[in-house]
PDB file of C-alpha atoms in Angstrom:
ATOM      1  CA  UNK A   1     100.321 132.903  77.333  1.00  0.00           C
ATOM      2  CA  UNK A   2      98.694 129.686  78.439  1.00  0.00           C
ATOM      3  CA  UNK A   3     101.060 127.982  80.818  1.00  0.00           C
ATOM      4  CA  UNK A   4      99.115 127.415  84.053  1.00  0.00           C
ATOM      5  CA  UNK A   5      95.593 126.897  85.286  1.00  0.00           C
ATOM      6  CA  UNK A   6      93.690 125.884  88.405  1.00  0.00           C
ATOM      7  CA  UNK A   7      92.527 122.241  88.404  1.00  0.00           C
ATOM      8  CA  UNK A   8      88.994 121.913  87.039  1.00  0.00           C
ATOM      9  CA  UNK A   9      89.085 118.384  85.630  1.00  0.00           C
ATOM     10  CA  UNK A  10      89.640 119.479  82.036  1.00  0.00           C
ATOM     11  CA  UNK A  11      92.993 119.237  80.263  1.00  0.00           C
ATOM     12  CA  UNK A  12      95.190 122.311  79.997  1.00  0.00           C
ATOM     13  CA  UNK A  13      96.597 122.760  76.501  1.00  0.00           C
ATOM     14  CA  UNK A  14      98.407 125.581  74.777  1.00  0.00           C
ATOM     15  CA  UNK A  15      97.866 126.196  71.065  1.00  0.00           C
ATOM     16  CA  UNK A  16     100.651 128.756  70.734  1.00  0.00           C
ATOM     17  CA  UNK A  17     103.651 127.595  68.683  1.00  0.00           C
ATOM     18  CA  UNK A  18     106.004 128.988  66.070  1.00  0.00           C
ATOM     19  CA  UNK A  19     108.488 127.439  63.686  1.00  0.00           C
ATOM     20  CA  UNK A  20     111.321 129.613  62.393  1.00  0.00           C
ATOM     21  CA  UNK A  21     114.205 129.006  60.015  1.00  0.00           C
ATOM     22  CA  UNK A  22     112.429 127.835  56.864  1.00  0.00           C
ATOM     23  CA  UNK A  23     113.888 129.252  53.626  1.00  0.00           C
ATOM     24  CA  UNK A  24     112.624 130.338  50.208  1.00  0.00           C
ATOM     25  CA  UNK A  25     108.990 130.547  51.288  1.00  0.00           C
ATOM     26  CA  UNK A  26     108.828 126.872  52.196  1.00  0.00           C
ATOM     27  CA  UNK A  27     106.116 126.017  54.690  1.00  0.00           C
ATOM     28  CA  UNK A  28     105.582 123.608  57.546  1.00  0.00           C
ATOM     29  CA  UNK A  29     103.115 123.759  60.425  1.00  0.00           C
ATOM     30  CA  UNK A  30     103.998 123.111  64.050  1.00  0.00           C
ATOM     31  CA  UNK A  31     101.093 122.015  66.232  1.00  0.00           C
ATOM     32  CA  UNK A  32     101.324 121.835  70.034  1.00  0.00           C
ATOM     33  CA  UNK A  33     100.078 118.476  71.339  1.00  0.00           C
ATOM     34  CA  UNK A  34     100.861 118.679  75.070  1.00  0.00           C
ATOM     35  CA  UNK A  35      98.193 118.288  77.699  1.00  0.00           C
ATOM     36  CA  UNK A  36      98.152 118.376  81.516  1.00  0.00           C
ATOM     37  CA  UNK A  37      94.992 117.468  83.436  1.00  0.00           C
ATOM     38  CA  UNK A  38      96.039 116.497  86.961  1.00  0.00           C
ATOM     39  CA  UNK A  39      97.862 118.913  89.269  1.00  0.00           C
ATOM     40  CA  UNK A  40     101.528 119.019  88.299  1.00  0.00           C
ATOM     41  CA  UNK A  41     103.657 120.142  85.359  1.00  0.00           C
ATOM     42  CA  UNK A  42     104.794 118.775  82.030  1.00  0.00           C
ATOM     43  CA  UNK A  43     106.607 120.124  78.991  1.00  0.00           C
ATOM     44  CA  UNK A  44     104.427 120.980  76.036  1.00  0.00           C
ATOM     45  CA  UNK A  45     104.939 118.677  73.057  1.00  0.00           C
ATOM     46  CA  UNK A  46     104.450 119.219  69.327  1.00  0.00           C
ATOM     47  CA  UNK A  47     104.224 117.694  65.887  1.00  0.00           C
ATOM     48  CA  UNK A  48     105.432 119.186  62.612  1.00  0.00           C
ATOM     49  CA  UNK A  49     103.427 118.781  59.411  1.00  0.00           C
ATOM     50  CA  UNK A  50     105.814 119.280  56.494  1.00  0.00           C
ATOM     51  CA  UNK A  51     103.967 121.175  53.831  1.00  0.00           C
ATOM     52  CA  UNK A  52     106.148 122.492  50.973  1.00  0.00           C
ATOM     53  CA  UNK A  53     109.302 122.106  53.051  1.00  0.00           C
ATOM     54  CA  UNK A  54     111.101 118.783  52.762  1.00  0.00           C
ATOM     55  CA  UNK A  55     111.738 117.270  56.219  1.00  0.00           C
ATOM     56  CA  UNK A  56     115.124 115.833  55.236  1.00  0.00           C
ATOM     57  CA  UNK A  57     116.408 119.372  54.549  1.00  0.00           C
ATOM     58  CA  UNK A  58     115.824 120.501  58.150  1.00  0.00           C
ATOM     59  CA  UNK A  59     116.788 119.438  61.664  1.00  0.00           C
ATOM     60  CA  UNK A  60     115.353 120.838  64.879  1.00  0.00           C
ATOM     61  CA  UNK A  61     118.420 122.176  66.707  1.00  0.00           C
ATOM     62  CA  UNK A  62     116.659 124.169  69.405  1.00  0.00           C
ATOM     63  CA  UNK A  63     113.418 123.551  71.241  1.00  0.00           C
ATOM     64  CA  UNK A  64     111.932 126.047  73.611  1.00  0.00           C
ATOM     65  CA  UNK A  65     109.064 124.031  75.006  1.00  0.00           C
ATOM     66  CA  UNK A  66     106.603 125.746  77.262  1.00  0.00           C
ATOM     67  CA  UNK A  67     105.540 124.189  80.536  1.00  0.00           C
ATOM     68  CA  UNK A  68     101.942 123.271  81.216  1.00  0.00           C
ATOM     69  CA  UNK A  69     101.195 123.628  84.932  1.00  0.00           C
ATOM     70  CA  UNK A  70      97.959 122.674  86.669  1.00  0.00           C
ATOM     71  CA  UNK A  71      97.628 123.859  90.251  1.00  0.00           C
ATOM     72  CA  UNK A  72      95.584 121.909  92.803  1.00  0.00           C
ATOM     73  CA  UNK A  73      92.055 123.278  93.168  1.00  0.00           C
ATOM     74  CA  UNK A  74      90.494 124.492  96.385  1.00  0.00           C
ATOM     75  CA  UNK A  75      87.861 122.505  98.224  1.00  0.00           C
ATOM     76  CA  UNK A  76      85.165 124.227 100.217  1.00  0.00           C
ATOM     77  CA  UNK A  77      84.018 122.277 103.247  1.00  0.00           C
ATOM     78  CA  UNK A  78      80.887 122.752 105.289  1.00  0.00           C
ATOM     79  CA  UNK A  79      80.112 120.888 108.492  1.00  0.00           C
ATOM     80  CA  UNK A  80      77.480 121.175 111.168  1.00  0.00           C
ATOM     81  CA  UNK A  81      77.125 119.599 114.562  1.00  0.00           C
ATOM     82  CA  UNK A  82      73.842 119.019 116.281  1.00  0.00           C
ATOM     83  CA  UNK A  83      72.255 119.551 119.638  1.00  0.00           C
ATOM     84  CA  UNK A  84      69.306 117.476 120.682  1.00  0.00           C
ATOM     85  CA  UNK A  85      67.609 116.146 123.757  1.00  0.00           C
ATOM     86  CA  UNK A  86      68.160 112.455 124.517  1.00  0.00           C
ATOM     87  CA  UNK A  87      65.681 110.371 122.512  1.00  0.00           C
ATOM     88  CA  UNK A  88      67.489 106.991 122.294  1.00  0.00           C
ATOM     89  CA  UNK A  89      68.329 107.754 118.636  1.00  0.00           C
ATOM     90  CA  UNK A  90      71.786 108.102 117.080  1.00  0.00           C
ATOM     91  CA  UNK A  91      72.899 111.671 116.284  1.00  0.00           C
ATOM     92  CA  UNK A  92      75.882 112.690 114.162  1.00  0.00           C
ATOM     93  CA  UNK A  93      77.494 115.615 112.368  1.00  0.00           C
ATOM     94  CA  UNK A  94      76.743 116.462 108.750  1.00  0.00           C
ATOM     95  CA  UNK A  95      79.442 117.444 106.271  1.00  0.00           C
ATOM     96  CA  UNK A  96      79.885 118.044 102.560  1.00  0.00           C
ATOM     97  CA  UNK A  97      82.567 119.347 100.231  1.00  0.00           C
ATOM     98  CA  UNK A  98      82.209 121.509  97.138  1.00  0.00           C
ATOM     99  CA  UNK A  99      83.479 118.597  95.015  1.00  0.00           C
ATOM    100  CA  UNK A 100      82.148 115.234  96.150  1.00  0.00           C
ATOM    101  CA  UNK A 101      83.189 112.763  93.416  1.00  0.00           C
ATOM    102  CA  UNK A 102      86.584 111.473  94.518  1.00  0.00           C
ATOM    103  CA  UNK A 103      86.518 113.414  97.795  1.00  0.00           C
ATOM    104  CA  UNK A 104      86.841 111.513 101.067  1.00  0.00           C
ATOM    105  CA  UNK A 105      85.463 112.981 104.279  1.00  0.00           C
ATOM    106  CA  UNK A 106      87.040 111.997 107.576  1.00  0.00           C
ATOM    107  CA  UNK A 107      86.410 112.917 111.203  1.00  0.00           C
ATOM    108  CA  UNK A 108      88.563 113.467 114.281  1.00  0.00           C
ATOM    109  CA  UNK A 109      87.442 113.627 117.899  1.00  0.00           C
ATOM    110  CA  UNK A 110      90.965 114.065 119.299  1.00  0.00           C
ATOM    111  CA  UNK A 111      91.963 117.384 117.764  1.00  0.00           C
ATOM    112  CA  UNK A 112      93.289 115.889 114.531  1.00  0.00           C
ATOM    113  CA  UNK A 113      95.671 113.284 115.967  1.00  0.00           C
ATOM    114  CA  UNK A 114      93.664 110.452 114.358  1.00  0.00           C
ATOM    115  CA  UNK A 115      91.017 110.411 111.629  1.00  0.00           C
ATOM    116  CA  UNK A 116      88.183 108.039 110.798  1.00  0.00           C
ATOM    117  CA  UNK A 117      86.022 107.685 107.693  1.00  0.00           C
ATOM    118  CA  UNK A 118      83.073 107.047 110.016  1.00  0.00           C
ATOM    119  CA  UNK A 119      81.337 110.104 111.443  1.00  0.00           C
ATOM    120  CA  UNK A 120      81.077 109.972 115.245  1.00  0.00           C
ATOM    121  CA  UNK A 121      77.686 109.073 116.660  1.00  0.00           C
ATOM    122  CA  UNK A 122      76.177 110.011 119.998  1.00  0.00           C
ATOM    123  CA  UNK A 123      73.114 108.230 121.309  1.00  0.00           C
ATOM    124  CA  UNK A 124      73.490 108.780 125.053  1.00  0.00           C
ATOM    125  CA  UNK A 125      73.670 112.188 126.697  1.00  0.00           C
ATOM    126  CA  UNK A 126      77.121 113.702 126.196  1.00  0.00           C
ATOM    127  CA  UNK A 127      79.184 115.954 123.981  1.00  0.00           C
ATOM    128  CA  UNK A 128      82.105 115.713 121.604  1.00  0.00           C
ATOM    129  CA  UNK A 129      84.059 118.150 119.447  1.00  0.00           C
ATOM    130  CA  UNK A 130      84.580 117.003 115.872  1.00  0.00           C
ATOM    131  CA  UNK A 131      87.010 118.224 113.212  1.00  0.00           C
ATOM    132  CA  UNK A 132      86.064 117.371 109.638  1.00  0.00           C
ATOM    133  CA  UNK A 133      88.538 116.927 106.769  1.00  0.00           C
ATOM    134  CA  UNK A 134      87.923 116.705 103.005  1.00  0.00           C
ATOM    135  CA  UNK A 135      90.656 115.141 100.834  1.00  0.00           C
ATOM    136  CA  UNK A 136      90.862 114.783  97.076  1.00  0.00           C
ATOM    137  CA  UNK A 137      94.091 114.116  95.161  1.00  0.00           C
ATOM    138  CA  UNK A 138      93.406 117.013  92.797  1.00  0.00           C
ATOM    139  CA  UNK A 139      92.548 119.581  95.468  1.00  0.00           C
ATOM    140  CA  UNK A 140      94.106 121.183  98.512  1.00  0.00           C
ATOM    141  CA  UNK A 141      92.929 119.345 101.647  1.00  0.00           C
ATOM    142  CA  UNK A 142      90.319 121.273 103.641  1.00  0.00           C
ATOM    143  CA  UNK A 143      89.846 120.969 107.417  1.00  0.00           C
ATOM    144  CA  UNK A 144      87.234 122.797 109.454  1.00  0.00           C
ATOM    145  CA  UNK A 145      88.865 125.765 111.190  1.00  0.00           C
ATOM    146  CA  UNK A 146      86.926 125.111 114.384  1.00  0.00           C
ATOM    147  CA  UNK A 147      85.446 121.840 115.601  1.00  0.00           C
ATOM    148  CA  UNK A 148      81.718 121.326 115.272  1.00  0.00           C
ATOM    149  CA  UNK A 149      79.928 120.223 118.415  1.00  0.00           C
ATOM    150  CA  UNK A 150      77.837 117.098 118.671  1.00  0.00           C
ATOM    151  CA  UNK A 151      75.712 117.318 121.808  1.00  0.00           C
ATOM    152  CA  UNK A 152      72.945 115.178 123.300  1.00  0.00           C
ATOM    153  CA  UNK A 153      71.342 116.792 126.333  1.00  0.00           C
ATOM    154  CA  UNK A 154      69.791 114.796 129.182  1.00  0.00           C
ATOM    155  CA  UNK A 155      66.030 114.463 128.770  1.00  0.00           C
ATOM    156  CA  UNK A 156      64.173 116.292 131.543  1.00  0.00           C
ATOM    157  CA  UNK A 157      61.947 114.099 133.656  1.00  0.00           C
ATOM    158  CA  UNK A 158      58.981 115.001 135.775  1.00  0.00           C
ATOM    159  CA  UNK A 159      58.361 112.975 138.893  1.00  0.00           C
ATOM    160  CA  UNK A 160      54.838 112.945 140.247  1.00  0.00           C
ATOM    161  CA  UNK A 161      53.773 111.016 143.301  1.00  0.00           C
ATOM    162  CA  UNK A 162      50.320 110.344 144.550  1.00  0.00           C
ATOM    163  CA  UNK A 163      48.834 111.999 147.633  1.00  0.00           C
ATOM    164  CA  UNK A 164      47.013 110.292 150.478  1.00  0.00           C
ATOM    165  CA  UNK A 165      45.290 111.428 153.667  1.00  0.00           C
ATOM    166  CA  UNK A 166      44.141 109.697 156.792  1.00  0.00           C
ATOM    167  CA  UNK A 167      43.389 110.504 160.372  1.00  0.00           C
ATOM    168  CA  UNK A 168      46.197 109.492 162.712  1.00  0.00           C
ATOM    169  CA  UNK A 169      45.484 106.198 164.308  1.00  0.00           C
ATOM    170  CA  UNK A 170      48.998 105.159 165.317  1.00  0.00           C
ATOM    171  CA  UNK A 171      49.589 103.035 162.223  1.00  0.00           C
ATOM    172  CA  UNK A 172      51.412 103.890 159.112  1.00  0.00           C
TER     173      UNK A 172
END
């Protein structure tokens, strides 16, 4: 039985078909022609090639058409934050999905209330939590289970002052 499949970009077809009711050894061939590529369902279709049977002697009274069903695929999403010491450079998160053609990545810094196609950037010392989402019309949307952290730490400074000596003479 070939009625459903997980989306992989190739069309789902089903070559199984029978034609019953011909008499006296007459022959005709039924060929399934249905196809479903995108997630969703459609009835299988067919054509009949009349071999020794004469088409005008027969009428299709009953069709039992199978359903071709393609289920949305699953996206895998990976994302990583970063932690660095302030260096006056822009720092951001990195993200990728298992299927990139047609997949849009978006980012949220408010727990998923709003999303942006632009990854957040930190240049100054600070921290933000980032959720990452991957969307593709043929796949189930993936969102990172936990936010990734983007962190820029303050750069440590060393202060050194000069030393001086003098014998007290009442002046500074």
